[in-house]
XYZ file of C-alpha atoms in Angstrom:
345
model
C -14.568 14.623 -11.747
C -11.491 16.782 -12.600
C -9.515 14.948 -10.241
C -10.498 11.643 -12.009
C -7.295 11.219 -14.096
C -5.169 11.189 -10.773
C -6.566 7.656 -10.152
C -4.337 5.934 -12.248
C -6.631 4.173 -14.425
C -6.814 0.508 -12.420
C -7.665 -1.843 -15.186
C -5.134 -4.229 -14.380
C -6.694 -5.135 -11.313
C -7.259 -9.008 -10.302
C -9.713 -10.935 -8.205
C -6.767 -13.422 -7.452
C -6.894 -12.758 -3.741
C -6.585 -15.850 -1.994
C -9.580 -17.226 0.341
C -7.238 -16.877 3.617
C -7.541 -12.671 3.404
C -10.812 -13.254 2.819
C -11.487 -15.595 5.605
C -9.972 -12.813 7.923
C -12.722 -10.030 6.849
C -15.109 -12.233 9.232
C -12.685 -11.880 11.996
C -13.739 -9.512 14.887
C -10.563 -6.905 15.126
C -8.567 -6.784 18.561
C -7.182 -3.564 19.245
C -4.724 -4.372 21.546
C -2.687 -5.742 18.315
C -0.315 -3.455 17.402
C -1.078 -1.776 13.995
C 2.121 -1.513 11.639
C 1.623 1.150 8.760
C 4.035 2.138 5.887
C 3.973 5.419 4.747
C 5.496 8.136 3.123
C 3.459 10.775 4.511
C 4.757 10.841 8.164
C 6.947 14.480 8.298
C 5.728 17.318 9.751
C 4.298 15.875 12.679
C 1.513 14.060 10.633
C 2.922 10.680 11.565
C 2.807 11.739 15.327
C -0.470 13.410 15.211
C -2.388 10.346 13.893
C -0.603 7.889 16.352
C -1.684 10.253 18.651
C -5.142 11.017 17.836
C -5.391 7.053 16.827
C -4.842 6.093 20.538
C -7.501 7.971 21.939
C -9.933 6.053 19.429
C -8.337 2.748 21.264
C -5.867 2.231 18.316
C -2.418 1.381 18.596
C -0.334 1.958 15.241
C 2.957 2.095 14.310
C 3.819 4.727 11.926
C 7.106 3.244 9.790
C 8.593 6.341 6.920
C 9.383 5.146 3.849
C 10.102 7.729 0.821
C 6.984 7.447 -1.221
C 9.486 6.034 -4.463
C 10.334 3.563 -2.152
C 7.277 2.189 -0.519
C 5.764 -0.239 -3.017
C 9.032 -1.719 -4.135
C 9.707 -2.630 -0.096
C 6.501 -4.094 0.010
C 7.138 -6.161 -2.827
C 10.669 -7.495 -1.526
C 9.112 -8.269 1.668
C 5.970 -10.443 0.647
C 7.789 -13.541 2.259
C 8.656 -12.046 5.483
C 5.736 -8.908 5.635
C 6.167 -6.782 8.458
C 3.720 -4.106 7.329
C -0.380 -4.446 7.765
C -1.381 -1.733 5.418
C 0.075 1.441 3.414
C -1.020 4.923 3.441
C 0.115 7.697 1.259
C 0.974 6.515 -2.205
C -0.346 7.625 -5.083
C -1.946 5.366 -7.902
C 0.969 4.636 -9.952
C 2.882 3.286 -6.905
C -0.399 1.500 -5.365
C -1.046 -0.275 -8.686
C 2.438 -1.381 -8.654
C 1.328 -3.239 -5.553
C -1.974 -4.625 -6.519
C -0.632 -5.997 -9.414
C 1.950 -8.220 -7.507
C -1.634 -9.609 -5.712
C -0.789 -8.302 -2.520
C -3.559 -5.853 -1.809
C -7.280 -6.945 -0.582
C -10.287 -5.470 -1.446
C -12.364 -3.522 0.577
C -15.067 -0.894 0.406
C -14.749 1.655 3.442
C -17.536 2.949 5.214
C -16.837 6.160 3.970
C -16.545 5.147 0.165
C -19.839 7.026 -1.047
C -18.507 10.062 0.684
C -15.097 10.114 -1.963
C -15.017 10.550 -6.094
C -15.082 6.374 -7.106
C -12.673 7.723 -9.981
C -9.940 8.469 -7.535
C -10.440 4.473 -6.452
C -8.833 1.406 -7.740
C -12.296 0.384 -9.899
C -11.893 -2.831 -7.993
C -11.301 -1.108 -4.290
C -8.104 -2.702 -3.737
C -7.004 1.070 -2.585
C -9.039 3.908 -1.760
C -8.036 7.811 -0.943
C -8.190 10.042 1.880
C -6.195 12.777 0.365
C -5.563 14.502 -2.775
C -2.358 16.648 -3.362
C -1.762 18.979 -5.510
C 2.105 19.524 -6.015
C 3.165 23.425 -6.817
C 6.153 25.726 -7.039
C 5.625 28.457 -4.358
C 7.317 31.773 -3.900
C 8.824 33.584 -1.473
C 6.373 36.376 -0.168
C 8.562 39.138 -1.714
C 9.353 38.142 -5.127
C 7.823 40.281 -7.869
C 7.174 37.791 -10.301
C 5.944 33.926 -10.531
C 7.646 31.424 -13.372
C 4.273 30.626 -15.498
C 5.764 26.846 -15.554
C 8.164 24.182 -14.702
C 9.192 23.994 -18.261
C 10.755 27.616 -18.513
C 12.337 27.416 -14.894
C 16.068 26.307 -16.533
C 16.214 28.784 -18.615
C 15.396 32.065 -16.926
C 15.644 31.200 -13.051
C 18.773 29.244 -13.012
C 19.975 28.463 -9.507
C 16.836 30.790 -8.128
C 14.609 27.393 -7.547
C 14.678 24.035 -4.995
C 13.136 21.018 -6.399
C 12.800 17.565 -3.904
C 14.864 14.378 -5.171
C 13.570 12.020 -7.193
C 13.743 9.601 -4.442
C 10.517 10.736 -3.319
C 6.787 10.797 -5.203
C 6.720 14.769 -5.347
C 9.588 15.011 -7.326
C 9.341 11.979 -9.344
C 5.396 13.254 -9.940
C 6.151 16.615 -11.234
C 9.133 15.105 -13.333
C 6.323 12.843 -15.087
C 4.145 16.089 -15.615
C 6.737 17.720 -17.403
C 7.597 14.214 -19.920
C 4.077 13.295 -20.250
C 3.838 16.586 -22.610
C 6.181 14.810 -24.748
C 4.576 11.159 -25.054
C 6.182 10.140 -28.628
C 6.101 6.019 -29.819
C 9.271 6.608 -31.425
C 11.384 8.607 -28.745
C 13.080 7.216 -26.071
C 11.880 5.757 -22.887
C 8.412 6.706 -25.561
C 9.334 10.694 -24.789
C 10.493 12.856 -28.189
C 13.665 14.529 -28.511
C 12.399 18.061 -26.952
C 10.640 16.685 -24.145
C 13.945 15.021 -22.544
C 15.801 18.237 -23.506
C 13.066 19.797 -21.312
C 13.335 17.920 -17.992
C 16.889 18.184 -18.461
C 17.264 21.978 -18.599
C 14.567 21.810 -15.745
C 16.761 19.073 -13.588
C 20.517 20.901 -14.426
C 19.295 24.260 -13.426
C 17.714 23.403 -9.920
C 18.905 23.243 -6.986
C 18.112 19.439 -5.262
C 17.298 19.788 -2.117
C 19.236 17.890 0.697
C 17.876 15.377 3.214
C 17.117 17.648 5.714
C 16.570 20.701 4.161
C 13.927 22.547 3.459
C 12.686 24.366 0.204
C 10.435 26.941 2.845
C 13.524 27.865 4.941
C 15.606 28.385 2.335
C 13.172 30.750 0.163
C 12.634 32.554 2.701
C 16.180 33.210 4.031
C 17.280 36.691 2.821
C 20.862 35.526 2.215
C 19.900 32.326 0.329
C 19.759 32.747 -3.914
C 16.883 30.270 -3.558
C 13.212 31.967 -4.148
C 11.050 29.281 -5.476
C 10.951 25.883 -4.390
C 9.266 22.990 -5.017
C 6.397 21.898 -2.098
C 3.306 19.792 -1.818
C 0.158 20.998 -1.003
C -0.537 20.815 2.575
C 3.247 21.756 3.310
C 2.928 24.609 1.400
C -0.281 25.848 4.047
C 1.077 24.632 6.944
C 4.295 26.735 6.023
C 1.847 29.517 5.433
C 0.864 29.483 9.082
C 3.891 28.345 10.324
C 5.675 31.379 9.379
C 2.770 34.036 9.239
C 3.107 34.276 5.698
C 1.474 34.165 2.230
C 3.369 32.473 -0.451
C 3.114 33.270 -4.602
C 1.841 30.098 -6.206
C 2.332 29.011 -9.406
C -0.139 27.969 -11.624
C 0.880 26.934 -15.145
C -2.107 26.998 -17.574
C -1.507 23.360 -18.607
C -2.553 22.453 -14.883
C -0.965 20.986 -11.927
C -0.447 17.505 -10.897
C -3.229 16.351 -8.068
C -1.452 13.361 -6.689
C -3.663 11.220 -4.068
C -2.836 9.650 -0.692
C -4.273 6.239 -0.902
C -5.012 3.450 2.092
C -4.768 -0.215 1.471
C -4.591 -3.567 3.701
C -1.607 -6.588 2.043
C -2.987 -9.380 2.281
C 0.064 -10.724 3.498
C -1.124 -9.054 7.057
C -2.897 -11.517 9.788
C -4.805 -8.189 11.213
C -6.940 -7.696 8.075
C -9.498 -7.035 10.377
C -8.062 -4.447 12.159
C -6.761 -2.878 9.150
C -10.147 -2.260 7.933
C -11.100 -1.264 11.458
C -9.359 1.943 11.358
C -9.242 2.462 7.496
C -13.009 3.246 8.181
C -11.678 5.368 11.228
C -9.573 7.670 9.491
C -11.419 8.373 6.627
C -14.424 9.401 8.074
C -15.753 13.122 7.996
C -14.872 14.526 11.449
C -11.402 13.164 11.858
C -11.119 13.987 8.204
C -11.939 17.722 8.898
C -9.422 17.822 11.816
C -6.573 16.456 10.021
C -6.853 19.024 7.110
C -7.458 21.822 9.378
C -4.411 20.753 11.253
C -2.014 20.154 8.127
C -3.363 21.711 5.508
C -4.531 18.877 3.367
C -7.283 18.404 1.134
C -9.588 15.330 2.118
C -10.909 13.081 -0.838
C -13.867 12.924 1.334
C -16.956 15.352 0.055
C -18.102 16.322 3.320
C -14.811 16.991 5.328
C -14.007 19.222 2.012
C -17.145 21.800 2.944
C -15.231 22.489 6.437
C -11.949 23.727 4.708
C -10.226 26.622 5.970
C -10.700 29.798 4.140
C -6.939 29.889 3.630
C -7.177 26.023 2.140
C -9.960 27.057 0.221
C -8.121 29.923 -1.305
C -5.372 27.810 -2.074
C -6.826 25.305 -4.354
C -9.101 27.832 -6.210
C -6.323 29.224 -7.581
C -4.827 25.702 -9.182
C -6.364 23.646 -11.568
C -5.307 19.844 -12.127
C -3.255 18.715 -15.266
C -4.812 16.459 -17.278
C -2.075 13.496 -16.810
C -2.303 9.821 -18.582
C -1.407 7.816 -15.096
C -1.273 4.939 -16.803
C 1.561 5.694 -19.143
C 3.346 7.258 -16.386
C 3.451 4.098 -14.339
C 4.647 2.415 -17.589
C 7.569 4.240 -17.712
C 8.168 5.928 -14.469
C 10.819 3.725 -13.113
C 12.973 4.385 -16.797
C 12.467 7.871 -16.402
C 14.062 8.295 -13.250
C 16.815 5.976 -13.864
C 17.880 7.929 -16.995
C 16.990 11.533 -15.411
C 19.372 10.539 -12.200
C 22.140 8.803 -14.265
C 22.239 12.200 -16.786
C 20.887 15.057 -15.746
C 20.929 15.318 -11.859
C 23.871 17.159 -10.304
């Protein structure tokens, strides 16, 4: 239930799906079809691994990365000429952007009693396997932690790596500073202070290049960098990766828990086969072994009460920030726009 505000709030949803998708749900699914998925959460081997693991369950997908701010908007310009069967990864802001184009179709996984319904569209035209919290880690050394992303421009100028707001962690914790500002009469509907905020926050950073990487560079001795910006599940596999134990911050407002959602377009002629291995990867073991692997935290109940000790750990010490999704997809898009066009370097 504290997760619930990361679903987005899906009250926009439609029943407009056409009878064709919903013809296909009868249809038995062939395998031998290849699979093509969009998805922003591909790096660190995670796009391999599942291909991998996906093919020994008779699968055969085909793993296409797209930057999570990306994602829906291709989609969207492609519903004439779809290439893509389903999408895994995006959050709710960028999956309702989706559904509410009447591209999505509904469907109830197998594994749907096993997940929070709050972190659902209400309507099941997506449905998570992951939730993400997104953090500011430290290097191992450092001898103190910023208390929040609000006072890192003015007292660790040039010290911290943020991602580009290209992609949905850095756009996400962008929105979790402005949302603390929500004022009718300010611009974009954010007061005065709050867009002095996110620019001291944005001017002071260093943005991190394609390429680079927030870890490596906190924890290179020579490098002025010692915070950066990192999503859950990179931060622990970073952790093991490098033998490790990074500072984490944890603001008292909360952090944002961001989910990784799956859903089948309707523009896709292997519905069927969609829903096939939707049901597939959400389920408890494979669940389990994917978290273990990378360091994520499944949406699913059961897979949660096999987490590592060092996951565990992890997430005890966060809390999630109580964020109004709804406004945030609203304006998200605007914020960005003005953010990249006047603040970022």
């Amino acid at each position: 239930t504290t997760l619930a505000a990361c679903s987005g709030g899906a009250n926009n949803s439609s029943n407009a799906t056409t009878t064709a998708p919903q013809a296909q749900s009868e249809e038995k699914a062939d395998k031998s079809q290849e699979l093509v998925i969009y998805s922003n959460s591909v790096s660190n081997g995670r796009g391999d691994w599942l291909t991998a693991k996906a093919k020994e369950a008779g699968f055969n997908i085909k793993m296409v990365d797209i930057p999570g701010a990306q994602l829906a908007d291709r989609v969207i310009a492609e519903k004439n000429n779809a290439v893509a069967d389903m999408v895994f990864g995006i959050g709710a802001v960028d999956s309702n952007k989706i559904r509410d184009q009447k591209l999505l179709v509904q469907y109830k996984p197998k594994w749907l009693d096993k997940i929070d319904q709050s972190l659902s569209d209400k309507d099941n035209y997506y449905n998570p396997v992951i939730v993400q919290p997104l953090v500011l880690i430290g290097a191992p050394d450092v001898t103190e932690m910023p208390k929040d992303w609000t006072e890192l421009g003015s007292k660790y100028k040039g010290k911290y790596s943020i991602s580009g707001l290209s992609g949905g962690t850095g756009r996400a914790i962008l929105a979790s500073i402005l949302v603390r500002y929500l004022d009718d009469k300010g611009e974009l509907g954010v007061s005065e202070k709050g867009w002095q905020a996110a620019k001291e926050y944005l001017e002071n950073a260093y943005t991190l290049q394609k390429g680079e990487s927030s870890i490596v560079k906190m924890l290179d001795k020579d490098d002025p960098i010692q915070y950066g910006m990192m999503w859950g599940s990179g931060a622990l596999v970073g952790q093991k990766e490098h033998n490790v134990v990074f500072k984490v911050m944890s603001p008292e407002i909360g952090v944002p828990f961001v989910t990784e959602q799956t859903m089948i377009l309707n523009t896709s002629k292997k519905q069927a086969l969609a829903k096939e291995f939707i049901d597939w990867f959400g389920q408890t073991d494979i669940q389990t072994e994917y978290s273990q692997k990378f360091g994520s935290i499944p949406a699913n109940k059961d897979a949660v009460k096999e987490l590592p000790e060092a996951t565990k750990k992890f997430v005890d010490q966060l809390k999630p920030q109580d964020i109004n999704w709804e406004v945030v997809g609203k304006y998200l898009d605007q914020w960005v726009e003005k953010a990249e066009l006047e603040y970022v370097k």
